[in-house]
PDB file of C-alpha atoms in Angstrom:
ATOM      1  CA  MET Z   1     159.371  30.249 -37.875  1.00 42.00           C
ATOM      2  CA  ARG Z   2     156.421  27.977 -37.016  1.00 41.00           C
ATOM      3  CA  VAL Z   3     153.873  30.794 -36.796  1.00 47.00           C
ATOM      4  CA  GLN Z   4     155.078  32.344 -40.047  1.00 47.00           C
ATOM      5  CA  PHE Z   5     154.601  29.125 -41.998  1.00 40.00           C
ATOM      6  CA  ARG Z   6     151.239  28.375 -40.376  1.00 47.00           C
ATOM      7  CA  ARG Z   7     149.926  31.888 -41.026  1.00 50.00           C
ATOM      8  CA  ALA Z   8     151.073  31.829 -44.644  1.00 48.00           C
ATOM      9  CA  ALA Z   9     149.465  28.451 -45.186  1.00 46.00           C
ATOM     10  CA  VAL Z  10     146.172  29.560 -43.632  1.00 47.00           C
ATOM     11  CA  VAL Z  11     145.959  32.646 -45.829  1.00 46.00           C
ATOM     12  CA  ALA Z  12     147.000  30.811 -49.010  1.00 46.00           C
ATOM     13  CA  VAL Z  13     144.441  28.048 -48.494  1.00 39.00           C
ATOM     14  CA  ALA Z  14     141.733  30.530 -47.497  1.00 46.00           C
ATOM     15  CA  CYS Z  15     142.314  32.655 -50.582  1.00 44.00           C
ATOM     16  CA  ALA Z  16     142.391  29.637 -52.892  1.00 41.00           C
ATOM     17  CA  CYS Z  17     139.145  28.283 -51.455  1.00 41.00           C
ATOM     18  CA  LEU Z  18     137.466  31.672 -51.627  1.00 40.00           C
ATOM     19  CA  LEU Z  19     138.372  32.190 -55.250  1.00 39.00           C
ATOM     20  CA  ALA Z  20     137.340  28.676 -56.178  1.00 37.00           C
ATOM     21  CA  ALA Z  21     133.997  29.166 -54.465  1.00 36.00           C
ATOM     22  CA  ALA Z  22     133.242  32.447 -56.199  1.00 40.00           C
ATOM     23  CA  PRO Z  23     130.525  32.420 -58.864  1.00 38.00           C
ATOM     24  CA  ALA Z  24     131.661  33.322 -62.382  1.00 38.00           C
ATOM     25  CA  GLY Z  25     130.455  36.895 -62.101  1.00 41.00           C
ATOM     26  CA  GLY Z  26     130.036  37.296 -58.370  1.00 45.00           C
ATOM     27  CA  ALA Z  27     131.758  37.706 -55.042  1.00 51.00           C
ATOM     28  CA  ALA Z  28     133.681  35.030 -53.191  1.00 60.00           C
ATOM     29  CA  GLN Z  29     132.024  32.981 -50.470  1.00 76.00           C
ATOM     30  CA  ALA Z  30     132.248  34.458 -46.965  1.00 87.00           C
ATOM     31  CA  ILE Z  31     134.983  33.114 -44.728  1.00 90.00           C
ATOM     32  CA  GLN Z  32     134.147  31.666 -41.329  1.00 94.00           C
ATOM     33  CA  GLU Z  33     134.804  33.866 -38.337  1.00 96.00           C
ATOM     34  CA  PRO Z  34     137.259  32.512 -35.741  1.00 97.00           C
ATOM     35  CA  ASP Z  35     136.102  31.029 -32.449  1.00 97.00           C
ATOM     36  CA  VAL Z  36     138.133  32.697 -29.715  1.00 98.00           C
ATOM     37  CA  VAL Z  37     138.239  32.267 -25.953  1.00 98.00           C
ATOM     38  CA  ALA Z  38     138.595  35.993 -25.228  1.00 98.00           C
ATOM     39  CA  SER Z  39     135.408  37.568 -23.905  1.00 98.00           C
ATOM     40  CA  GLN Z  40     135.939  40.736 -25.989  1.00 98.00           C
ATOM     41  CA  ALA Z  41     137.727  40.955 -29.334  1.00 98.00           C
ATOM     42  CA  ILE Z  42     137.911  43.032 -32.489  1.00 98.00           C
ATOM     43  CA  VAL Z  43     139.660  42.917 -35.869  1.00 98.00           C
ATOM     44  CA  VAL Z  44     140.007  46.175 -37.796  1.00 98.00           C
ATOM     45  CA  ASP Z  45     141.149  46.749 -41.374  1.00 98.00           C
ATOM     46  CA  ALA Z  46     143.567  49.598 -40.704  1.00 97.00           C
ATOM     47  CA  THR Z  47     143.393  50.782 -44.329  1.00 95.00           C
ATOM     48  CA  THR Z  48     139.613  51.212 -44.564  1.00 95.00           C
ATOM     49  CA  ALA Z  49     138.838  51.397 -40.801  1.00 97.00           C
ATOM     50  CA  ASP Z  50     136.248  48.632 -41.343  1.00 97.00           C
ATOM     51  CA  ILE Z  51     135.523  46.372 -38.378  1.00 98.00           C
ATOM     52  CA  LEU Z  52     135.911  42.792 -39.669  1.00 98.00           C
ATOM     53  CA  PHE Z  53     135.181  40.951 -36.422  1.00 98.00           C
ATOM     54  CA  ASP Z  54     133.358  42.015 -33.273  1.00 98.00           C
ATOM     55  CA  LYS Z  55     132.865  39.995 -30.109  1.00 98.00           C
ATOM     56  CA  GLY Z  56     131.628  42.251 -27.351  1.00 98.00           C
ATOM     57  CA  ALA Z  57     134.038  44.894 -28.595  1.00 98.00           C
ATOM     58  CA  GLY Z  58     132.001  47.771 -27.176  1.00 98.00           C
ATOM     59  CA  ASP Z  59     131.745  46.360 -23.652  1.00 98.00           C
ATOM     60  CA  PRO Z  60     133.713  48.423 -21.083  1.00 98.00           C
ATOM     61  CA  VAL Z  61     135.978  46.136 -19.050  1.00 98.00           C
ATOM     62  CA  ALA Z  62     139.337  46.154 -17.285  1.00 98.00           C
ATOM     63  CA  MET Z  63     142.179  46.227 -19.830  1.00 98.00           C
ATOM     64  CA  ALA Z  64     145.295  45.618 -17.713  1.00 98.00           C
ATOM     65  CA  SER Z  65     148.513  46.953 -19.257  1.00 98.00           C
ATOM     66  CA  LEU Z  66     146.876  47.825 -22.558  1.00 98.00           C
ATOM     67  CA  THR Z  67     146.325  50.990 -20.507  1.00 98.00           C
ATOM     68  CA  LYS Z  68     149.930  51.830 -21.350  1.00 98.00           C
ATOM     69  CA  LEU Z  69     148.973  52.349 -25.000  1.00 98.00           C
ATOM     70  CA  PHE Z  70     146.875  55.336 -23.892  1.00 98.00           C
ATOM     71  CA  THR Z  71     149.598  56.583 -21.556  1.00 98.00           C
ATOM     72  CA  ALA Z  72     152.205  56.262 -24.313  1.00 98.00           C
ATOM     73  CA  PHE Z  73     150.107  58.083 -26.894  1.00 98.00           C
ATOM     74  CA  VAL Z  74     149.334  61.059 -24.662  1.00 98.00           C
ATOM     75  CA  ALA Z  75     152.944  61.233 -23.484  1.00 98.00           C
ATOM     76  CA  ILE Z  76     154.341  61.096 -27.034  1.00 98.00           C
ATOM     77  CA  GLU Z  77     152.083  64.015 -27.946  1.00 97.00           C
ATOM     78  CA  THR Z  78     153.203  65.903 -24.850  1.00 95.00           C
ATOM     79  CA  THR Z  79     156.993  65.826 -24.691  1.00 98.00           C
ATOM     80  CA  PRO Z  80     160.160  65.237 -26.765  1.00 98.00           C
ATOM     81  CA  LEU Z  81     161.992  61.917 -26.587  1.00 98.00           C
ATOM     82  CA  ASP Z  82     165.147  63.472 -25.166  1.00 98.00           C
ATOM     83  CA  ARG Z  83     163.461  65.109 -22.164  1.00 98.00           C
ATOM     84  CA  ARG Z  84     164.948  63.841 -18.908  1.00 98.00           C
ATOM     85  CA  LEU Z  85     162.554  62.572 -16.239  1.00 98.00           C
ATOM     86  CA  SER Z  86     163.350  61.876 -12.593  1.00 98.00           C
ATOM     87  CA  VAL Z  87     162.486  58.627 -10.818  1.00 98.00           C
ATOM     88  CA  SER Z  88     161.050  58.821  -7.287  1.00 98.00           C
ATOM     89  CA  GLU Z  89     160.213  56.165  -4.708  1.00 98.00           C
ATOM     90  CA  TYR Z  90     156.541  56.868  -5.486  1.00 98.00           C
ATOM     91  CA  ASP Z  91     157.009  55.497  -9.005  1.00 98.00           C
ATOM     92  CA  LEU Z  92     158.066  52.009  -7.871  1.00 98.00           C
ATOM     93  CA  VAL Z  93     154.555  50.599  -7.683  1.00 94.00           C
ATOM     94  CA  GLY Z  94     155.479  46.923  -8.033  1.00 89.00           C
ATOM     95  CA  GLU Z  95     154.536  43.968 -10.237  1.00 91.00           C
ATOM     96  CA  ALA Z  96     155.780  44.360 -13.857  1.00 92.00           C
ATOM     97  CA  SER Z  97     158.876  46.549 -13.867  1.00 94.00           C
ATOM     98  CA  MET Z  98     161.653  47.841 -16.128  1.00 97.00           C
ATOM     99  CA  GLY Z  99     163.975  47.819 -13.123  1.00 96.00           C
ATOM    100  CA  ILE Z 100     164.538  51.504 -12.403  1.00 97.00           C
ATOM    101  CA  SER Z 101     165.557  52.951  -9.028  1.00 97.00           C
ATOM    102  CA  ALA Z 102     164.634  56.103  -7.146  1.00 97.00           C
ATOM    103  CA  GLY Z 103     167.062  58.915  -7.888  1.00 96.00           C
ATOM    104  CA  GLU Z 104     167.705  57.985 -11.525  1.00 98.00           C
ATOM    105  CA  SER Z 105     167.274  60.519 -14.309  1.00 98.00           C
ATOM    106  CA  LEU Z 106     166.311  58.931 -17.629  1.00 98.00           C
ATOM    107  CA  THR Z 107     165.134  60.178 -20.996  1.00 98.00           C
ATOM    108  CA  PHE Z 108     161.504  59.840 -21.947  1.00 98.00           C
ATOM    109  CA  GLU Z 109     162.656  57.596 -24.813  1.00 98.00           C
ATOM    110  CA  THR Z 110     164.224  55.097 -22.408  1.00 98.00           C
ATOM    111  CA  LEU Z 111     161.194  55.158 -20.125  1.00 98.00           C
ATOM    112  CA  LEU Z 112     158.814  54.791 -23.088  1.00 98.00           C
ATOM    113  CA  HIS Z 113     160.602  51.592 -24.084  1.00 98.00           C
ATOM    114  CA  GLY Z 114     160.570  50.474 -20.458  1.00 98.00           C
ATOM    115  CA  MET Z 115     156.828  51.023 -20.305  1.00 98.00           C
ATOM    116  CA  LEU Z 116     155.857  49.341 -23.590  1.00 98.00           C
ATOM    117  CA  LEU Z 117     158.357  46.476 -23.955  1.00 98.00           C
ATOM    118  CA  PRO Z 118     158.487  44.794 -20.501  1.00 98.00           C
ATOM    119  CA  SER Z 119     155.298  46.660 -19.465  1.00 98.00           C
ATOM    120  CA  GLY Z 120     157.001  48.498 -16.635  1.00 98.00           C
ATOM    121  CA  ASN Z 121     154.534  49.959 -14.155  1.00 98.00           C
ATOM    122  CA  ASP Z 122     157.431  51.915 -12.719  1.00 98.00           C
ATOM    123  CA  ALA Z 123     158.164  53.514 -16.099  1.00 98.00           C
ATOM    124  CA  ALA Z 124     154.484  54.357 -16.677  1.00 98.00           C
ATOM    125  CA  THR Z 125     154.176  56.067 -13.307  1.00 98.00           C
ATOM    126  CA  THR Z 126     157.452  57.953 -13.760  1.00 98.00           C
ATOM    127  CA  ILE Z 127     156.242  59.284 -17.111  1.00 98.00           C
ATOM    128  CA  ALA Z 128     152.810  60.285 -15.803  1.00 98.00           C
ATOM    129  CA  ARG Z 129     154.119  61.957 -12.638  1.00 98.00           C
ATOM    130  CA  ASN Z 130     156.769  63.991 -14.448  1.00 98.00           C
ATOM    131  CA  LEU Z 131     154.527  65.062 -17.322  1.00 98.00           C
ATOM    132  CA  GLY Z 132     151.697  66.039 -14.992  1.00 98.00           C
ATOM    133  CA  ALA Z 133     153.774  67.926 -12.432  1.00 97.00           C
ATOM    134  CA  GLN Z 134     153.248  71.571 -11.639  1.00 96.00           C
ATOM    135  CA  PRO Z 135     155.022  73.575  -8.924  1.00 96.00           C
ATOM    136  CA  GLY Z 136     153.852  72.562  -5.449  1.00 96.00           C
ATOM    137  CA  ASP Z 137     152.257  69.270  -6.532  1.00 97.00           C
ATOM    138  CA  THR Z 138     152.640  66.136  -4.491  1.00 97.00           C
ATOM    139  CA  ASP Z 139     153.572  62.999  -6.454  1.00 97.00           C
ATOM    140  CA  SER Z 140     149.985  61.775  -6.409  1.00 98.00           C
ATOM    141  CA  GLN Z 141     148.647  65.175  -7.517  1.00 98.00           C
ATOM    142  CA  ALA Z 142     151.106  65.302 -10.426  1.00 98.00           C
ATOM    143  CA  THR Z 143     150.164  61.800 -11.542  1.00 98.00           C
ATOM    144  CA  GLN Z 144     146.459  62.587 -11.279  1.00 98.00           C
ATOM    145  CA  ARG Z 145     146.953  65.730 -13.327  1.00 98.00           C
ATOM    146  CA  PHE Z 146     148.389  63.610 -16.155  1.00 98.00           C
ATOM    147  CA  ILE Z 147     145.509  61.122 -15.864  1.00 98.00           C
ATOM    148  CA  ASP Z 148     142.971  63.961 -16.043  1.00 98.00           C
ATOM    149  CA  ARG Z 149     144.723  65.345 -19.124  1.00 98.00           C
ATOM    150  CA  ALA Z 150     144.777  61.891 -20.712  1.00 98.00           C
ATOM    151  CA  ASN Z 151     141.049  61.325 -20.104  1.00 98.00           C
ATOM    152  CA  THR Z 152     140.274  64.715 -21.645  1.00 98.00           C
ATOM    153  CA  ARG Z 153     142.421  63.964 -24.695  1.00 98.00           C
ATOM    154  CA  LEU Z 154     140.859  60.536 -25.188  1.00 98.00           C
ATOM    155  CA  ALA Z 155     137.399  62.101 -25.071  1.00 98.00           C
ATOM    156  CA  THR Z 156     138.364  64.481 -27.889  1.00 98.00           C
ATOM    157  CA  LEU Z 157     139.150  61.387 -29.985  1.00 98.00           C
ATOM    158  CA  GLY Z 158     135.669  60.011 -29.330  1.00 97.00           C
ATOM    159  CA  LEU Z 159     136.861  57.275 -26.960  1.00 98.00           C
ATOM    160  CA  HIS Z 160     133.951  57.737 -24.587  1.00 97.00           C
ATOM    161  CA  ASN Z 161     134.021  54.160 -23.240  1.00 98.00           C
ATOM    162  CA  THR Z 162     137.501  54.551 -21.803  1.00 98.00           C
ATOM    163  CA  HIS Z 163     138.326  55.978 -18.397  1.00 98.00           C
ATOM    164  CA  LEU Z 164     141.755  55.879 -16.791  1.00 98.00           C
ATOM    165  CA  GLU Z 165     142.363  55.885 -13.057  1.00 98.00           C
ATOM    166  CA  ASN Z 166     146.093  55.194 -13.321  1.00 98.00           C
ATOM    167  CA  PRO Z 167     148.808  55.170 -16.019  1.00 98.00           C
ATOM    168  CA  HIS Z 168     149.727  51.469 -15.801  1.00 98.00           C
ATOM    169  CA  GLY Z 169     146.560  49.351 -15.696  1.00 98.00           C
ATOM    170  CA  LEU Z 170     146.738  47.667 -12.295  1.00 98.00           C
ATOM    171  CA  ASP Z 171     143.208  46.763 -11.219  1.00 98.00           C
ATOM    172  CA  THR Z 172     141.184  49.538  -9.609  1.00 98.00           C
ATOM    173  CA  ASP Z 173     137.534  50.581  -9.641  1.00 98.00           C
ATOM    174  CA  GLY Z 174     136.516  52.877 -12.483  1.00 98.00           C
ATOM    175  CA  HIS Z 175     139.439  51.942 -14.738  1.00 98.00           C
ATOM    176  CA  TYR Z 176     138.156  50.502 -18.012  1.00 98.00           C
ATOM    177  CA  SER Z 177     138.150  50.544 -21.785  1.00 98.00           C
ATOM    178  CA  THR Z 178     136.795  48.515 -24.704  1.00 98.00           C
ATOM    179  CA  ALA Z 179     138.425  46.477 -27.445  1.00 98.00           C
ATOM    180  CA  ARG Z 180     136.962  48.967 -29.903  1.00 98.00           C
ATOM    181  CA  ASP Z 181     138.418  52.035 -28.156  1.00 98.00           C
ATOM    182  CA  ILE Z 182     141.847  50.399 -27.898  1.00 98.00           C
ATOM    183  CA  ALA Z 183     141.776  49.560 -31.611  1.00 98.00           C
ATOM    184  CA  ALA Z 184     140.640  53.092 -32.466  1.00 98.00           C
ATOM    185  CA  LEU Z 185     143.429  54.641 -30.399  1.00 98.00           C
ATOM    186  CA  THR Z 186     145.947  52.326 -32.057  1.00 98.00           C
ATOM    187  CA  LEU Z 187     144.707  53.228 -35.531  1.00 98.00           C
ATOM    188  CA  TYR Z 188     144.925  56.949 -34.773  1.00 98.00           C
ATOM    189  CA  ALA Z 189     148.383  56.643 -33.209  1.00 98.00           C
ATOM    190  CA  LEU Z 190     149.730  54.647 -36.164  1.00 97.00           C
ATOM    191  CA  ASP Z 191     148.563  57.405 -38.512  1.00 96.00           C
ATOM    192  CA  HIS Z 192     149.795  60.351 -36.435  1.00 97.00           C
ATOM    193  CA  GLU Z 193     152.707  59.322 -34.193  1.00 97.00           C
ATOM    194  CA  PRO Z 194     155.498  57.252 -35.842  1.00 97.00           C
ATOM    195  CA  THR Z 195     157.217  56.825 -32.470  1.00 98.00           C
ATOM    196  CA  PHE Z 196     154.245  54.724 -31.299  1.00 98.00           C
ATOM    197  CA  ALA Z 197     154.755  51.910 -33.826  1.00 96.00           C
ATOM    198  CA  ALA Z 198     158.548  52.216 -33.786  1.00 97.00           C
ATOM    199  CA  THR Z 199     158.588  51.509 -30.053  1.00 98.00           C
ATOM    200  CA  LEU Z 200     156.106  48.632 -30.160  1.00 98.00           C
ATOM    201  CA  GLN Z 201     158.121  46.797 -32.825  1.00 97.00           C
ATOM    202  CA  THR Z 202     161.400  46.997 -30.884  1.00 98.00           C
ATOM    203  CA  ALA Z 203     162.495  43.557 -29.663  1.00 97.00           C
ATOM    204  CA  GLN Z 204     165.458  44.678 -27.539  1.00 97.00           C
ATOM    205  CA  TYR Z 205     166.443  48.110 -26.252  1.00 98.00           C
ATOM    206  CA  GLN Z 206     169.506  49.095 -24.290  1.00 97.00           C
ATOM    207  CA  ALA Z 207     170.255  52.587 -22.978  1.00 97.00           C
ATOM    208  CA  GLU Z 208     171.300  54.424 -19.831  1.00 97.00           C
ATOM    209  CA  GLY Z 209     172.232  51.214 -18.016  1.00 96.00           C
ATOM    210  CA  HIS Z 210     168.991  49.381 -18.754  1.00 97.00           C
ATOM    211  CA  ALA Z 211     168.624  46.338 -21.022  1.00 97.00           C
ATOM    212  CA  ILE Z 212     164.962  45.914 -21.979  1.00 97.00           C
ATOM    213  CA  THR Z 213     163.248  42.964 -23.689  1.00 98.00           C
ATOM    214  CA  ASN Z 214     159.828  42.957 -25.358  1.00 98.00           C
ATOM    215  CA  THR Z 215     157.401  40.494 -23.736  1.00 96.00           C
ATOM    216  CA  ASN Z 216     155.256  40.116 -26.897  1.00 98.00           C
ATOM    217  CA  ARG Z 217     155.817  36.480 -27.944  1.00 97.00           C
ATOM    218  CA  LEU Z 218     154.522  37.004 -31.486  1.00 98.00           C
ATOM    219  CA  LEU Z 219     157.144  39.627 -32.299  1.00 97.00           C
ATOM    220  CA  GLY Z 220     159.583  38.012 -34.731  1.00 95.00           C
ATOM    221  CA  GLU Z 221     157.426  34.866 -34.864  1.00 96.00           C
ATOM    222  CA  TYR Z 222     154.287  35.935 -36.737  1.00 97.00           C
ATOM    223  CA  ASP Z 223     154.959  36.923 -40.339  1.00 95.00           C
ATOM    224  CA  GLY Z 224     154.216  40.591 -40.932  1.00 97.00           C
ATOM    225  CA  LEU Z 225     153.765  41.523 -37.283  1.00 98.00           C
ATOM    226  CA  ILE Z 226     154.516  45.201 -36.733  1.00 97.00           C
ATOM    227  CA  GLY Z 227     154.183  45.070 -32.960  1.00 98.00           C
ATOM    228  CA  GLY Z 228     151.784  44.840 -30.082  1.00 98.00           C
ATOM    229  CA  LYS Z 229     151.212  45.056 -26.356  1.00 98.00           C
ATOM    230  CA  THR Z 230     150.546  42.507 -23.632  1.00 98.00           C
ATOM    231  CA  GLY Z 231     148.500  42.879 -20.462  1.00 98.00           C
ATOM    232  CA  VAL Z 232     147.493  40.622 -17.568  1.00 98.00           C
ATOM    233  CA  THR Z 233     145.645  41.270 -14.308  1.00 98.00           C
ATOM    234  CA  ASP Z 234     143.179  39.271 -12.227  1.00 97.00           C
ATOM    235  CA  ASN Z 235     140.216  41.433 -13.286  1.00 97.00           C
ATOM    236  CA  ALA Z 236     141.183  41.843 -16.943  1.00 98.00           C
ATOM    237  CA  GLY Z 237     142.437  38.343 -17.671  1.00 98.00           C
ATOM    238  CA  TYR Z 238     144.945  37.948 -20.490  1.00 98.00           C
ATOM    239  CA  CYS Z 239     144.878  40.802 -23.002  1.00 98.00           C
ATOM    240  CA  LEU Z 240     146.682  41.581 -26.260  1.00 98.00           C
ATOM    241  CA  MET Z 241     146.815  44.209 -28.959  1.00 98.00           C
ATOM    242  CA  GLN Z 242     148.602  43.163 -32.166  1.00 98.00           C
ATOM    243  CA  ILE Z 243     149.254  44.903 -35.500  1.00 98.00           C
ATOM    244  CA  ALA Z 244     150.272  43.051 -38.666  1.00 98.00           C
ATOM    245  CA  GLU Z 245     150.791  44.061 -42.287  1.00 97.00           C
ATOM    246  CA  ILE Z 246     151.074  41.805 -45.345  1.00 94.00           C
ATOM    247  CA  ASP Z 247     151.476  43.229 -48.869  1.00 93.00           C
ATOM    248  CA  GLY Z 248     150.255  46.627 -47.715  1.00 93.00           C
ATOM    249  CA  ARG Z 249     147.184  45.194 -45.963  1.00 94.00           C
ATOM    250  CA  ARG Z 250     147.296  46.183 -42.295  1.00 97.00           C
ATOM    251  CA  VAL Z 251     145.069  44.802 -39.553  1.00 98.00           C
ATOM    252  CA  ILE Z 252     144.709  45.616 -35.867  1.00 98.00           C
ATOM    253  CA  VAL Z 253     143.587  42.969 -33.386  1.00 98.00           C
ATOM    254  CA  VAL Z 254     142.565  43.555 -29.769  1.00 99.00           C
ATOM    255  CA  LEU Z 255     141.443  40.853 -27.360  1.00 98.00           C
ATOM    256  CA  LEU Z 256     140.494  41.164 -23.685  1.00 98.00           C
ATOM    257  CA  GLY Z 257     139.605  38.552 -21.099  1.00 98.00           C
ATOM    258  CA  SER Z 258     141.388  35.552 -22.565  1.00 98.00           C
ATOM    259  CA  THR Z 259     143.263  32.825 -20.664  1.00 98.00           C
ATOM    260  CA  PRO Z 260     146.952  31.911 -20.248  1.00 98.00           C
ATOM    261  CA  ASP Z 261     146.518  28.948 -22.582  1.00 98.00           C
ATOM    262  CA  ALA Z 262     144.496  30.748 -25.267  1.00 98.00           C
ATOM    263  CA  TRP Z 263     145.551  34.405 -25.522  1.00 98.00           C
ATOM    264  CA  TYR Z 264     148.260  34.004 -28.173  1.00 98.00           C
ATOM    265  CA  ALA Z 265     146.245  31.382 -30.069  1.00 98.00           C
ATOM    266  CA  ASP Z 266     143.319  33.830 -30.039  1.00 98.00           C
ATOM    267  CA  ALA Z 267     145.575  36.559 -31.426  1.00 98.00           C
ATOM    268  CA  GLU Z 268     146.936  34.339 -34.206  1.00 98.00           C
ATOM    269  CA  ALA Z 269     143.435  33.230 -35.212  1.00 98.00           C
ATOM    270  CA  LEU Z 270     142.202  36.821 -35.351  1.00 98.00           C
ATOM    271  CA  LEU Z 271     145.260  37.997 -37.301  1.00 98.00           C
ATOM    272  CA  ASP Z 272     144.901  35.105 -39.764  1.00 97.00           C
ATOM    273  CA  TYR Z 273     141.246  35.989 -40.247  1.00 97.00           C
ATOM    274  CA  GLY Z 274     141.958  39.669 -40.762  1.00 97.00           C
ATOM    275  CA  ILE Z 275     144.761  39.088 -43.255  1.00 96.00           C
ATOM    276  CA  ALA Z 276     142.662  36.584 -45.219  1.00 95.00           C
ATOM    277  CA  ALA Z 277     139.653  38.905 -45.215  1.00 95.00           C
ATOM    278  CA  THR Z 278     141.637  41.861 -46.521  1.00 95.00           C
ATOM    279  CA  ALA Z 279     143.246  39.686 -49.218  1.00 92.00           C
ATOM    280  CA  VAL Z 280     139.834  38.966 -50.771  1.00 91.00           C
ATOM    281  CA  PRO Z 281     137.511  41.960 -50.191  1.00 85.00           C
ATOM    282  CA  GLY Z 282     133.867  41.208 -49.551  1.00 88.00           C
ATOM    283  CA  THR Z 283     134.484  37.902 -47.791  1.00 88.00           C
ATOM    284  CA  ALA Z 284     134.107  39.173 -44.213  1.00 89.00           C
ATOM    285  CA  THR Z 285     131.110  40.709 -42.485  1.00 90.00           C
ATOM    286  CA  ARG Z 286     131.554  44.423 -41.921  1.00 92.00           C
ATOM    287  CA  TYR Z 287     130.464  45.622 -38.478  1.00 95.00           C
ATOM    288  CA  GLY Z 288     130.665  49.294 -39.372  1.00 95.00           C
ATOM    289  CA  GLN Z 289     133.769  51.419 -39.016  1.00 94.00           C
ATOM    290  CA  ILE Z 290     136.011  52.086 -36.080  1.00 92.00           C
TER     291      ILE Z 290
END
């Protein structure tokens, strides 16, 4: 694939130049950081937790459907994959959808794929409402109960610059996160919840009458890509989280506030940089740890 060959060439040339530039007994010359359009971005070495690139990564902003990474993580911790969840008219909130209908009963596994692959707002709301429900709750009360639980759980992980107002990421006041918090959540989920990565790397999923396709254009195109998540709203702009691993070196990239023309190019540039930096330690600035 085009991206595979380009990424391999970038890393090979970068490594060769770095080694050639290294003094006889010293470290290699630092590599140049990428210039990206996104207003916030981060690259994290997922092995060491070192931050290799930081552009406004601590600034709280709207994060669109990258919200669903938080919803997915809390839900995966909460309930088994085979639990059946009911779909109500309340869940059909519009915009991005997995195509469910009121009255259906689907497993959490199917809805999880419907939330993360095509970024279904309907699937996200169905999950949140069912997992938050207590006897006597209205639909909105049940959903809010899940959101309150999610915010509490995220705080225990130290993600104090994230606050959820809904489970899907449609624009609303008080709903925000940071590139750093999203990367930190991703790193924690990769280490503790195998279902998280397994779902993100699924290209196609078919079950219970629903055929679901992943909207992440880099999946299957960028060499070593494990998976990722897309997100777009007016307030958030074009957002991506991507995870790649080459020869045991894993990097996490998050970008927020990019443009329709630049968001995937931004992601590729950040992934290239991260992979090259982890191939030759000491060649990238460290901005602390995640």
